[in-house]
Coordinates of C-alpha atoms in Angstrom, one line a residue:
Chain A
X829 CA 80.7 -60.2 98.8
X830 CA 83.6 -62.4 100.8
X831 CA 85.8 -61.2 98.2
X832 CA 84.7 -57.6 99.0
X833 CA 85.4 -57.4 102.3
X834 CA 88.7 -58.8 102.1
X835 CA 89.2 -56.2 100.2
X836 CA 88.0 -53.8 102.3
X837 CA 90.0 -55.1 105.2
X838 CA 93.2 -55.0 103.4
X839 CA 92.3 -51.5 102.2
X840 CA 91.7 -50.2 105.3
X841 CA 95.1 -51.1 106.6
X842 CA 97.0 -49.9 103.7
X843 CA 95.0 -46.8 104.2
X844 CA 96.2 -46.6 107.5
X845 CA 100.0 -46.5 106.6
X846 CA 98.9 -43.7 104.1
X847 CA 97.0 -41.3 107.1
X848 CA 99.8 -41.6 109.3
X849 CA 102.2 -40.5 106.4
X850 CA 99.8 -37.9 105.5
X851 CA 99.4 -36.4 108.5
X852 CA 103.2 -35.4 107.9
X853 CA 102.4 -33.4 104.9
X854 CA 99.3 -31.9 105.8
X855 CA 100.7 -30.5 109.1
X856 CA 103.6 -29.1 107.8
X857 CA 101.7 -27.2 104.9
X858 CA 99.5 -26.0 107.0
X859 CA 102.3 -24.9 109.4
X860 CA 104.5 -23.4 107.1
X861 CA 102.5 -23.6 103.7
X862 CA 105.3 -25.7 102.2
X863 CA 104.6 -29.2 100.7
X864 CA 107.6 -31.8 102.1
X865 CA 108.7 -33.7 99.4
X866 CA 111.5 -35.6 101.8
X867 CA 108.1 -36.9 103.5
X868 CA 108.2 -39.7 101.7
X869 CA 111.4 -40.5 102.3
X870 CA 111.6 -39.7 105.8
X871 CA 109.3 -42.5 106.0
X872 CA 111.4 -45.2 103.7
X873 CA 114.2 -44.0 106.4
X874 CA 112.5 -44.8 109.4
X875 CA 111.5 -48.2 107.4
X876 CA 115.2 -49.0 107.2
X877 CA 115.7 -48.1 110.7
X878 CA 113.2 -50.3 112.2
X879 CA 114.8 -53.2 109.8
X880 CA 117.9 -52.5 111.1
X881 CA 116.7 -52.8 114.7
X882 CA 114.8 -55.8 114.2
X883 CA 118.4 -57.5 113.0
X884 CA 120.0 -55.7 115.6
X885 CA 117.6 -57.4 117.9
X886 CA 117.5 -61.0 117.0
X887 CA 120.4 -61.4 116.2
X888 CA 122.7 -59.5 118.8
X889 CA 120.1 -59.7 121.7
X890 CA 118.5 -62.8 121.2
X891 CA 115.0 -61.1 121.7
X892 CA 112.5 -63.4 120.2
X893 CA 109.4 -61.9 122.1
X894 CA 107.3 -60.0 119.2
X895 CA 105.8 -57.8 122.2
X896 CA 109.3 -56.6 122.7
X897 CA 111.2 -56.8 119.5
X898 CA 107.9 -55.0 118.1
X899 CA 108.2 -52.2 120.6
X900 CA 111.7 -51.5 120.8
X901 CA 111.3 -51.2 117.3
X902 CA 108.6 -48.7 117.1
X903 CA 110.4 -46.5 119.6
X904 CA 113.4 -46.5 118.0
X905 CA 112.2 -45.8 114.6
X906 CA 109.8 -42.8 115.9
X907 CA 113.4 -41.4 117.7
X908 CA 115.7 -41.2 115.1
X909 CA 113.7 -40.6 112.6
X910 CA 112.5 -37.7 114.4
X911 CA 116.2 -36.6 114.8
X912 CA 116.8 -36.6 111.1
X913 CA 113.7 -34.7 110.7
X914 CA 114.8 -32.3 113.3
X915 CA 117.9 -32.1 111.4
X916 CA 116.4 -31.6 107.8
X917 CA 114.2 -28.6 109.2
X918 CA 117.0 -27.3 110.9
X919 CA 119.9 -27.4 108.1
X920 CA 117.7 -27.5 105.0
X921 CA 114.5 -25.2 105.4
X922 CA 114.5 -22.9 108.4
X923 CA 117.5 -20.7 106.7
X924 CA 115.1 -20.6 103.8
X925 CA 112.2 -19.3 105.9
X926 CA 111.1 -15.5 104.5
X927 CA 112.8 -16.5 100.7
X928 CA 110.7 -16.7 97.8
X929 CA 108.5 -19.2 98.0
X930 CA 109.5 -22.0 95.8
X931 CA 112.9 -22.1 97.5
X932 CA 112.4 -24.6 100.2
X933 CA 110.1 -26.9 98.0
X934 CA 113.7 -27.3 96.3
X935 CA 115.0 -28.1 99.0
X936 CA 112.9 -30.1 100.1
X937 CA 113.5 -32.0 96.9
X938 CA 117.3 -32.1 97.1
X939 CA 116.0 -33.8 100.6
X940 CA 114.5 -36.2 99.0
X941 CA 117.0 -37.2 97.1
X942 CA 119.8 -37.1 99.4
X943 CA 118.0 -39.2 101.6
X944 CA 117.1 -42.2 99.3
X945 CA 120.7 -42.4 97.8
X946 CA 122.0 -42.0 101.0
X947 CA 120.0 -45.3 102.2
X948 CA 121.3 -46.5 98.7
X949 CA 124.8 -46.0 99.1
X950 CA 125.2 -47.2 103.0
X951 CA 122.5 -49.9 102.8
X952 CA 122.7 -51.2 99.1
X953 CA 120.5 -51.0 96.5
X954 CA 119.2 -54.5 96.7
X955 CA 115.3 -55.1 98.6
X956 CA 116.2 -55.7 101.7
X957 CA 113.9 -58.5 103.6
X958 CA 113.1 -59.8 107.5
X959 CA 111.7 -62.9 107.9
X960 CA 108.0 -62.6 108.9
X961 CA 107.6 -61.3 112.4
X962 CA 103.6 -61.6 113.3
X963 CA 101.8 -64.5 111.9
X964 CA 98.6 -66.0 112.4
X965 CA 94.9 -64.5 111.2
X966 CA 91.7 -64.5 112.5
X967 CA 89.1 -66.5 110.3
X968 CA 85.9 -63.8 110.4
X969 CA 84.1 -66.3 108.2
X970 CA 84.4 -68.8 105.5
X971 CA 82.2 -68.9 102.3
X972 CA 82.5 -71.7 100.2
X973 CA 85.9 -72.2 99.8
X974 CA 86.9 -68.8 100.6
X975 CA 87.8 -67.6 104.2
X976 CA 87.7 -63.8 104.8
X977 CA 90.6 -63.6 107.2
X978 CA 92.3 -60.6 109.6
X979 CA 95.5 -61.1 109.7
X980 CA 96.8 -60.1 113.3
X981 CA 99.3 -57.8 111.9
X982 CA 96.4 -56.4 110.7
X983 CA 95.0 -56.0 113.8
X984 CA 98.1 -54.4 115.4
X985 CA 98.3 -52.1 112.2
X986 CA 94.6 -51.0 113.1
X987 CA 94.7 -51.0 117.1
X988 CA 98.5 -48.8 117.0
X989 CA 96.8 -46.3 114.2
X990 CA 93.9 -45.8 116.5
X991 CA 95.7 -45.5 119.7
X992 CA 98.1 -43.1 117.8
X993 CA 95.5 -41.0 116.0
X994 CA 93.6 -40.7 119.5
X995 CA 97.0 -39.5 121.0
X996 CA 97.8 -37.2 118.4
X997 CA 94.2 -35.8 118.1
X998 CA 94.5 -35.0 122.0
X999 CA 98.1 -33.2 121.7
X1000 CA 96.9 -30.6 119.0
X1001 CA 92.9 -30.3 120.5
X1002 CA 94.3 -29.8 124.0
X1003 CA 97.9 -29.4 124.9
X1004 CA 99.6 -26.4 124.9
X1005 CA 101.6 -27.3 122.4
X1006 CA 98.6 -28.4 120.1
X1007 CA 97.3 -24.5 120.5
X1008 CA 100.7 -23.1 120.0
X1009 CA 100.7 -25.1 116.3
X1010 CA 97.1 -23.9 115.5
X1011 CA 98.0 -20.3 115.9
X1012 CA 101.2 -20.2 114.3
X1013 CA 99.2 -21.9 111.4
X1014 CA 96.6 -19.2 111.7
X1015 CA 99.1 -15.9 111.8
X1016 CA 102.8 -16.4 112.6
X1017 CA 103.6 -12.9 113.3
X1018 CA 100.6 -12.3 116.1
X1019 CA 101.7 -15.8 117.3
X1020 CA 105.2 -14.4 118.1
X1021 CA 103.7 -11.5 119.5
X1022 CA 101.1 -13.1 122.3
X1023 CA 105.1 -15.2 122.9
X1024 CA 105.0 -18.4 121.3
X1025 CA 108.6 -19.4 120.2
X1026 CA 107.2 -20.1 116.4
X1027 CA 110.9 -21.8 115.5
X1028 CA 110.5 -24.3 118.8
X1029 CA 106.9 -24.8 117.1
X1030 CA 108.0 -25.1 113.8
X1031 CA 110.5 -28.0 114.8
X1032 CA 108.2 -29.6 116.9
X1033 CA 106.0 -30.0 114.3
X1034 CA 108.6 -31.7 112.1
X1035 CA 109.7 -33.9 115.1
X1036 CA 105.6 -35.0 115.3
X1037 CA 105.4 -35.6 111.3
X1038 CA 108.3 -37.9 111.7
X1039 CA 107.0 -39.5 114.5
X1040 CA 103.9 -40.5 112.7
X1041 CA 105.8 -41.3 109.7
X1042 CA 108.3 -43.5 111.8
X1043 CA 105.1 -45.4 112.7
X1044 CA 103.9 -46.2 109.3
X1045 CA 107.3 -47.3 108.5
X1046 CA 107.5 -49.8 111.1
X1047 CA 104.4 -51.2 110.5
X1048 CA 105.4 -51.3 106.3
X1049 CA 108.5 -53.2 107.5
X1050 CA 106.5 -55.4 109.4
X1051 CA 103.4 -56.0 106.8
X1052 CA 105.7 -56.4 103.7
X1053 CA 108.8 -58.1 105.4
X1054 CA 110.8 -56.1 102.8
X1055 CA 111.9 -52.7 102.0
X1056 CA 113.8 -50.9 99.2
X1057 CA 115.8 -47.5 99.4
X1058 CA 113.6 -46.4 96.4
X1059 CA 109.9 -47.2 98.7
X1060 CA 110.2 -43.7 99.5
X1061 CA 108.7 -42.1 96.4
X1062 CA 105.7 -43.5 95.6
X1063 CA 104.0 -44.4 99.0
X1064 CA 105.3 -40.7 99.6
X1065 CA 103.0 -39.3 96.5
X1066 CA 100.4 -41.4 97.7
X1067 CA 100.0 -40.2 101.1
X1068 CA 100.5 -36.5 99.0
X1069 CA 97.4 -37.3 96.9
X1070 CA 95.9 -38.2 100.4
X1071 CA 96.6 -35.2 101.8
X1072 CA 95.1 -33.3 98.9
X1073 CA 91.7 -35.1 98.7
X1074 CA 91.3 -34.8 102.2
X1075 CA 92.0 -31.2 102.0
X1076 CA 95.5 -30.2 102.3
X1077 CA 96.2 -28.5 105.9
X1078 CA 93.1 -30.4 107.2
X1079 CA 94.3 -33.1 110.0
X1080 CA 91.3 -35.4 109.8
X1081 CA 91.3 -34.8 106.1
X1082 CA 94.6 -36.0 106.0
X1083 CA 93.3 -39.3 107.9
X1084 CA 90.1 -39.6 105.7
X1085 CA 91.8 -39.1 102.6
X1086 CA 94.7 -41.8 103.4
X1087 CA 92.2 -44.6 103.8
X1088 CA 90.6 -43.6 100.8
X1089 CA 93.3 -43.7 98.9
X1090 CA 94.2 -47.1 100.4
X1091 CA 90.6 -48.4 99.4
X1092 CA 90.8 -47.4 95.8
X1093 CA 94.0 -48.6 95.3
X1094 CA 93.2 -51.9 96.8
X1095 CA 89.8 -52.4 95.1
X1096 CA 91.1 -51.2 91.8
X1097 CA 93.9 -54.0 91.9
X1098 CA 91.2 -56.6 92.9
X1099 CA 88.6 -56.1 90.6
X1100 CA 90.4 -54.8 87.7
X1101 CA 94.0 -54.3 87.4
X1102 CA 97.2 -54.5 89.5
X1103 CA 99.1 -53.3 86.7
X1104 CA 97.4 -50.0 87.1
X1105 CA 96.7 -49.4 90.8
X1106 CA 99.5 -46.6 90.8
X1107 CA 97.9 -44.6 88.0
X1108 CA 94.4 -44.9 89.6
X1109 CA 95.4 -43.8 92.9
X1110 CA 96.9 -41.0 90.8
X1111 CA 93.8 -40.0 88.8
X1112 CA 92.4 -39.6 92.1
X1113 CA 95.1 -36.4 92.4
X1114 CA 94.5 -35.0 89.0
X1115 CA 90.4 -35.4 90.2
X1116 CA 90.8 -34.0 92.8
X1117 CA 92.3 -30.9 92.2
X1118 CA 90.4 -30.3 89.2
X1119 CA 87.1 -30.7 90.6
X1120 CA 87.8 -30.1 94.3
X1121 CA 90.6 -28.5 94.6
X1122 CA 90.2 -27.5 98.5
X1123 CA 89.7 -31.1 99.3
X1124 CA 86.8 -33.2 101.5
X1125 CA 87.7 -31.0 104.7
X1126 CA 89.9 -28.0 103.3
X1127 CA 88.7 -24.8 103.3
X1128 CA 88.7 -22.9 100.5
X1129 CA 90.6 -19.9 100.1
X1130 CA 87.8 -16.9 100.4
X1131 CA 88.9 -13.3 99.5
X1132 CA 87.4 -10.9 101.6
X1133 CA 87.4 -7.4 99.4
Chain B
X256 CA 113.4 17.7 128.7
X257 CA 113.4 16.4 132.5
X258 CA 113.1 12.6 133.5
X259 CA 109.8 12.2 136.0
X260 CA 109.9 9.7 138.6
X261 CA 107.0 8.1 137.0
X262 CA 108.3 8.2 133.3
X263 CA 107.5 4.2 132.0
X264 CA 108.6 4.4 128.2
X265 CA 110.8 7.4 127.2
X266 CA 111.1 8.5 123.5
X267 CA 113.8 10.5 122.6
X268 CA 114.6 12.1 119.3
X269 CA 113.0 9.2 117.1
X270 CA 113.4 9.7 113.8
X271 CA 112.0 7.3 110.8
X272 CA 112.8 7.9 107.6
X273 CA 111.3 5.6 104.9
X274 CA 114.2 6.2 101.8
X275 CA 113.5 10.4 101.1
X276 CA 110.7 10.5 102.9
X277 CA 110.6 11.7 106.9
X278 CA 107.5 9.7 108.4
X279 CA 108.3 10.6 112.1
X280 CA 110.7 13.4 112.7
X281 CA 112.9 14.2 115.8
X282 CA 110.0 13.1 118.1
X283 CA 110.3 13.0 122.2
X284 CA 107.7 12.2 124.8
X285 CA 107.3 10.0 127.5
X286 CA 104.8 7.5 128.5
X287 CA 104.0 7.9 132.4
X288 CA 103.2 4.3 134.4
X289 CA 99.2 4.2 135.2
X290 CA 98.0 7.1 132.6
X291 CA 96.1 5.9 128.9
X292 CA 98.5 7.9 127.1
X293 CA 96.7 9.2 123.4
X294 CA 99.0 9.3 120.3
X295 CA 96.5 11.8 117.9
X296 CA 97.1 13.5 114.5
X297 CA 95.6 13.6 111.0
X298 CA 96.0 11.0 108.3
X299 CA 99.1 10.4 107.4
X300 CA 100.9 12.1 110.9
X301 CA 102.9 9.2 111.3
X302 CA 101.0 7.4 114.5
X303 CA 101.7 3.9 113.6
X304 CA 104.9 4.4 112.4
X305 CA 105.5 5.5 115.6
X306 CA 104.1 2.0 117.1
X307 CA 106.0 0.4 114.6
X308 CA 109.1 1.8 115.9
X309 CA 108.2 1.2 120.1
X310 CA 107.0 -2.0 119.1
X311 CA 109.9 -3.4 116.9
X312 CA 108.3 -3.6 113.7
X313 CA 110.7 -0.9 112.6
X314 CA 114.1 -0.2 113.5
X315 CA 114.1 3.1 113.8
X316 CA 116.5 5.5 111.8
X317 CA 117.4 7.7 114.6
X318 CA 116.4 7.6 118.5
X319 CA 116.3 5.8 121.7
X320 CA 113.5 4.1 123.4
X321 CA 113.7 3.4 127.1
X322 CA 111.4 1.2 128.7
X323 CA 111.5 0.5 132.7
X324 CA 110.4 -2.2 134.7
X325 CA 110.5 -1.8 138.3
X326 CA 111.5 1.0 140.4
X327 CA 112.6 4.1 138.7
X328 CA 116.0 4.1 140.1
X329 CA 116.5 1.6 137.0
X330 CA 116.7 5.1 134.4
X331 CA 120.2 5.6 136.3
X332 CA 121.3 2.9 134.1
X333 CA 120.0 4.3 130.7
X334 CA 123.4 6.2 129.7
X335 CA 125.5 3.2 130.7
X336 CA 123.0 0.8 128.7
X337 CA 123.0 3.2 125.7
X338 CA 127.2 3.0 125.7
X339 CA 127.1 -0.5 126.7
X340 CA 125.6 -1.5 122.8
X341 CA 123.1 -4.2 124.9
X342 CA 119.4 -4.7 124.8
X343 CA 118.5 -4.5 128.6
X344 CA 120.6 -4.0 131.8
X345 CA 119.2 -5.9 134.8
X346 CA 119.4 -3.7 137.5
X347 CA 118.8 -4.2 141.0
X348 CA 115.1 -2.5 141.6
X349 CA 114.5 -3.8 137.9
X350 CA 115.2 -4.1 134.3
X351 CA 115.8 -1.4 131.5
X352 CA 115.4 -2.4 127.9
X353 CA 116.5 -0.4 124.8
X354 CA 113.6 -0.8 122.5
X355 CA 114.9 0.2 119.4
X356 CA 117.8 -2.4 119.8
X357 CA 114.7 -5.3 119.7
X358 CA 113.1 -7.3 117.1
X359 CA 109.4 -7.4 118.0
X360 CA 109.0 -10.9 119.5
X361 CA 111.5 -9.7 121.9
X362 CA 109.5 -6.3 122.9
X363 CA 106.6 -8.4 123.5
X364 CA 108.4 -11.5 125.0
X365 CA 111.0 -9.9 127.6
X366 CA 109.7 -5.9 127.4
X367 CA 106.3 -7.1 127.8
X368 CA 104.8 -4.2 125.5
X369 CA 101.4 -6.1 124.1
X370 CA 99.9 -4.5 120.6
X371 CA 96.6 -4.5 118.4
X372 CA 96.7 -3.9 115.3
X373 CA 94.1 -1.6 113.1
X374 CA 92.5 -4.2 111.7
X375 CA 91.7 -7.4 113.9
X376 CA 94.2 -10.1 114.1
X377 CA 92.8 -13.1 116.3
X378 CA 93.3 -16.6 115.4
X379 CA 90.0 -16.3 114.0
X380 CA 89.5 -20.7 113.8
X381 CA 90.3 -21.2 117.6
X382 CA 87.7 -20.4 120.6
X383 CA 87.5 -17.4 122.5
X384 CA 88.8 -19.0 125.5
X385 CA 91.7 -20.2 123.7
X386 CA 92.7 -17.4 122.2
X387 CA 93.1 -15.9 125.4
X388 CA 95.2 -19.1 126.7
X389 CA 97.4 -19.1 123.9
X390 CA 98.8 -15.8 125.0
X391 CA 100.2 -17.4 128.3
X392 CA 101.6 -20.0 126.5
X393 CA 105.2 -18.3 127.2
X394 CA 104.0 -18.4 131.2
X395 CA 102.6 -22.0 130.9
X396 CA 106.2 -22.8 129.4
X397 CA 108.5 -21.8 132.3
X398 CA 105.7 -23.0 134.7
X399 CA 106.5 -26.7 132.8
X400 CA 109.7 -26.5 132.8
X401 CA 109.7 -26.3 128.8
X402 CA 107.1 -29.4 128.9
X403 CA 109.5 -31.7 131.3
X404 CA 107.4 -30.8 134.4
X405 CA 104.6 -31.1 132.5
X406 CA 105.2 -34.5 131.0
X407 CA 106.1 -36.0 134.1
X408 CA 103.0 -34.1 135.7
X409 CA 104.2 -32.1 138.2
X410 CA 101.5 -30.2 140.7
X411 CA 103.1 -27.1 140.0
X412 CA 102.2 -27.4 136.6
X413 CA 98.4 -28.4 136.6
X414 CA 98.5 -25.5 139.0
X415 CA 99.8 -23.3 136.4
X416 CA 97.3 -24.3 133.5
X417 CA 94.9 -23.9 136.2
X418 CA 95.5 -20.5 136.9
X419 CA 95.7 -19.6 133.0
X420 CA 92.0 -21.2 132.6
X421 CA 90.5 -19.2 135.6
X422 CA 92.5 -15.9 134.3
X423 CA 90.6 -16.5 130.8
X424 CA 87.7 -16.7 132.1
X425 CA 87.7 -14.0 134.4
X426 CA 88.6 -11.8 130.9
X427 CA 85.8 -13.4 129.1
X428 CA 83.5 -12.4 131.9
X429 CA 85.0 -8.9 132.0
X430 CA 84.6 -8.3 128.4
X431 CA 81.1 -10.0 128.2
X432 CA 81.8 -12.6 126.2
X433 CA 82.0 -16.0 128.9
X434 CA 78.7 -17.3 127.4
X435 CA 80.5 -17.2 123.8
X436 CA 83.8 -18.9 125.5
X437 CA 83.5 -22.2 123.3
X438 CA 82.3 -20.2 119.8
X439 CA 85.5 -19.9 117.4
X440 CA 86.6 -16.3 117.6
X441 CA 86.2 -15.4 113.8
X442 CA 82.3 -15.9 114.4
X443 CA 82.2 -13.5 116.8
X444 CA 80.8 -10.0 116.7
X445 CA 83.1 -7.1 115.3
X446 CA 83.1 -5.1 118.9
X447 CA 83.3 -8.5 121.0
X448 CA 86.1 -9.3 118.5
X449 CA 87.8 -5.9 119.4
X450 CA 87.5 -6.3 122.8
X451 CA 88.6 -10.0 122.8
X452 CA 91.8 -8.6 121.1
X453 CA 92.0 -6.3 124.1
X454 CA 91.7 -9.2 126.4
X455 CA 94.6 -11.5 124.5
X456 CA 96.7 -8.9 124.8
X457 CA 96.3 -8.4 128.9
X458 CA 96.7 -12.1 129.0
X459 CA 100.2 -11.7 128.0
X460 CA 100.4 -9.2 131.1
X461 CA 102.3 -6.6 129.7
X462 CA 103.5 -3.4 131.5
X463 CA 102.3 -1.6 128.2
X464 CA 99.4 -1.7 126.1
X465 CA 99.7 -0.2 122.8
X466 CA 96.2 0.0 121.2
X467 CA 95.8 0.9 117.4
X468 CA 92.6 2.4 116.6
X469 CA 90.3 0.7 119.3
X470 CA 87.4 2.6 118.7
X471 CA 87.4 2.6 115.0
X472 CA 84.1 1.0 113.8
X473 CA 82.7 0.8 117.0
X474 CA 79.0 2.3 117.3
X475 CA 78.4 4.6 120.7
X476 CA 77.7 2.2 123.0
X477 CA 80.4 -0.1 121.8
X478 CA 82.6 3.1 122.5
X479 CA 81.5 3.7 125.6
X480 CA 82.1 0.0 126.7
X481 CA 85.6 0.3 125.5
X482 CA 86.3 3.5 127.6
X483 CA 85.3 2.1 130.7
X484 CA 87.4 -1.1 129.8
X485 CA 90.5 0.8 129.4
X486 CA 90.1 2.6 132.7
X487 CA 89.1 -0.7 134.6
X488 CA 92.7 -1.9 132.9
X489 CA 94.6 1.6 134.2
X490 CA 93.1 1.7 137.7
X491 CA 92.2 -1.9 138.4
X492 CA 95.3 -3.6 136.6
X493 CA 97.9 -0.9 136.8
X494 CA 98.6 -1.6 132.9
X495 CA 99.4 1.9 131.4
X496 CA 98.2 2.3 128.4
X497 CA 99.2 3.9 124.6
X498 CA 96.7 4.3 122.1
X499 CA 96.5 5.9 118.9
X500 CA 92.5 6.8 118.3
X501 CA 90.7 9.2 116.0
X502 CA 87.5 8.9 118.1
X503 CA 87.5 12.0 119.7
X504 CA 85.1 11.2 122.3
X505 CA 87.1 8.2 123.4
X506 CA 90.7 10.3 123.5
X507 CA 89.3 13.2 125.6
X508 CA 87.2 11.3 128.2
X509 CA 89.5 9.0 129.1
X510 CA 93.3 10.4 128.3
X511 CA 95.1 11.4 130.8
X512 CA 97.7 13.0 128.3
X513 CA 97.4 13.5 125.2
X514 CA 100.1 13.8 122.2
X515 CA 99.3 15.2 118.7
X516 CA 101.1 14.2 115.9
X517 CA 101.2 16.6 112.6
X518 CA 103.5 15.7 109.5
X519 CA 105.7 13.6 112.0
X520 CA 106.3 15.9 114.4
X521 CA 105.2 16.5 117.9
X522 CA 103.0 19.6 117.7
X523 CA 101.1 19.5 121.3
X524 CA 101.8 17.5 124.8
X525 CA 99.9 18.0 127.6
X526 CA 96.5 17.4 129.4
X527 CA 93.6 17.0 127.1
X528 CA 92.0 20.4 127.7
X529 CA 94.9 22.0 127.3
X530 CA 95.3 20.2 123.7
X531 CA 91.9 20.6 122.5
X532 CA 92.1 23.9 123.2
X533 CA 95.8 24.2 121.4
X534 CA 95.9 26.8 118.1
X535 CA 98.0 24.2 116.5
X536 CA 96.1 21.4 117.0
X537 CA 92.9 23.2 115.6
X538 CA 94.9 24.2 112.9
X539 CA 96.2 20.8 112.1
X540 CA 92.4 19.0 112.1
X541 CA 91.1 21.8 110.5
X542 CA 93.6 21.8 107.7
X543 CA 94.5 25.9 107.7
X544 CA 97.7 26.6 105.7
X545 CA 100.8 27.2 107.6
X546 CA 100.8 30.8 107.8
X547 CA 97.0 31.1 108.5
X548 CA 97.8 28.5 111.5
X549 CA 100.8 30.7 112.7
X550 CA 98.8 33.8 112.4
X551 CA 96.2 31.8 114.8
X552 CA 99.0 30.4 117.1
X553 CA 100.1 34.2 117.4
X554 CA 96.7 35.6 118.5
X555 CA 96.1 33.2 120.6
X556 CA 99.0 33.7 122.5

């Protein structure tokens, strides 16, 4: 039982990170109907930006306050990653809009390879690590000799994820930009005709997706303390799995899907085999696509006669 | 054709060819300010093609489409603008646009020509209220100084947003949907969706409202309500309306001016009573052969 509670805590933490990345997949899919395969590498790049920011802060400026350095890491990563994703959309996707469906997809795979290679060449192929930023934990309860703990890192991840999701929900449901995004998602031509700048709205979507991925990237660095150029692929595909499980195009679906994938992966590692955790997560993708192709929250495509 | 002072939209020698098919052939007509102008004709006459040319969906093969904002003196700029190759010319008294040079979204945004389609194209997943607010997006963007002032919480933006909300509610009230403001547009009844679509087009603050078969599929009571709505749009909002319609009870009752198309050619142009009694129009609608029509026309004259 104690072991189980501990696994749930760990799974929700991992799931928060997947959920934040999955929102990026699902938003971009919703608005332009394209799976942005570069999104995982955008996440990885943001983790590197956070890591570099941390090193600059500690070595150059000698900042020791954890809160200050985490805050600056987060802001810097969000800013630069948004800029990168904005540029990717502008250069690699926008010129292909209106082209055949596979064109932007292939372009996305190209951007994914470009980003991971760029980071590999510029940062080196080895794992980059930083000393643990946040240490310490709450002991929730202790049974026999097994303590169930909630580390400060996990509290930070839960807190930031919850705050961001609330802000994000407000943005989509209540603001002008959110309305414009939903309008573009439902009928792009008509949205343009009622005065919405579709290109600007799509660009804003990529910026928001990147900002959320950057939050995930920063927390990834803080949680694991290590990142490599190849770390975009597997978390990226798992977040994509989360988006598909939740129903691609559905925002609450992405969050719930992320949490479920995090939990499945953690529980599988804890009770079965840690070597097969990726197999477990990706089996979910196959099973979802076969038995529940519209996902948990997705709307099935209704063909009107 | 002399240019009347109250001409809002002037269509001159409009021709649209699709390969070898001439859908619209050398069509000229005026839409006058403050009028409800109806474009009628049998199926396949080219009415929707004319709409698509006016609203920038098609680039006409030939012809000129001038639209005026502001005072009639703006028309003086027509020839210089045509020669300059520009899309619009700003004049002391207003602006003149050449619609055939503009893509659809600029016709909507800059020239402020709003349109509806034969099939309903609301944002079905958004509420009725949101559909009307999203149509005021452009104005809110300006009021918010492209987001900056809005983010900084300037009172001018909050005011603009309140005004947008009030305008949306006022329109819902006018079309009798205030009680259903927060229902998804896709869940409304067909007739209600039609009215909401017109209200949404009006929320973009157009100078010209183009409606493609607004009465299609409406029952007689809904048709009568539509007539009333279009009259108030003309009389109270002062917005000119150009509509394609098959329902003659709508056309004859509310139009100030009727233009009849057949096989892409204009066969009649005038007040509803005149057009109704026009022999060529009767022939086109009743499907007489060309020879008989000519004889009929001669007898008629």
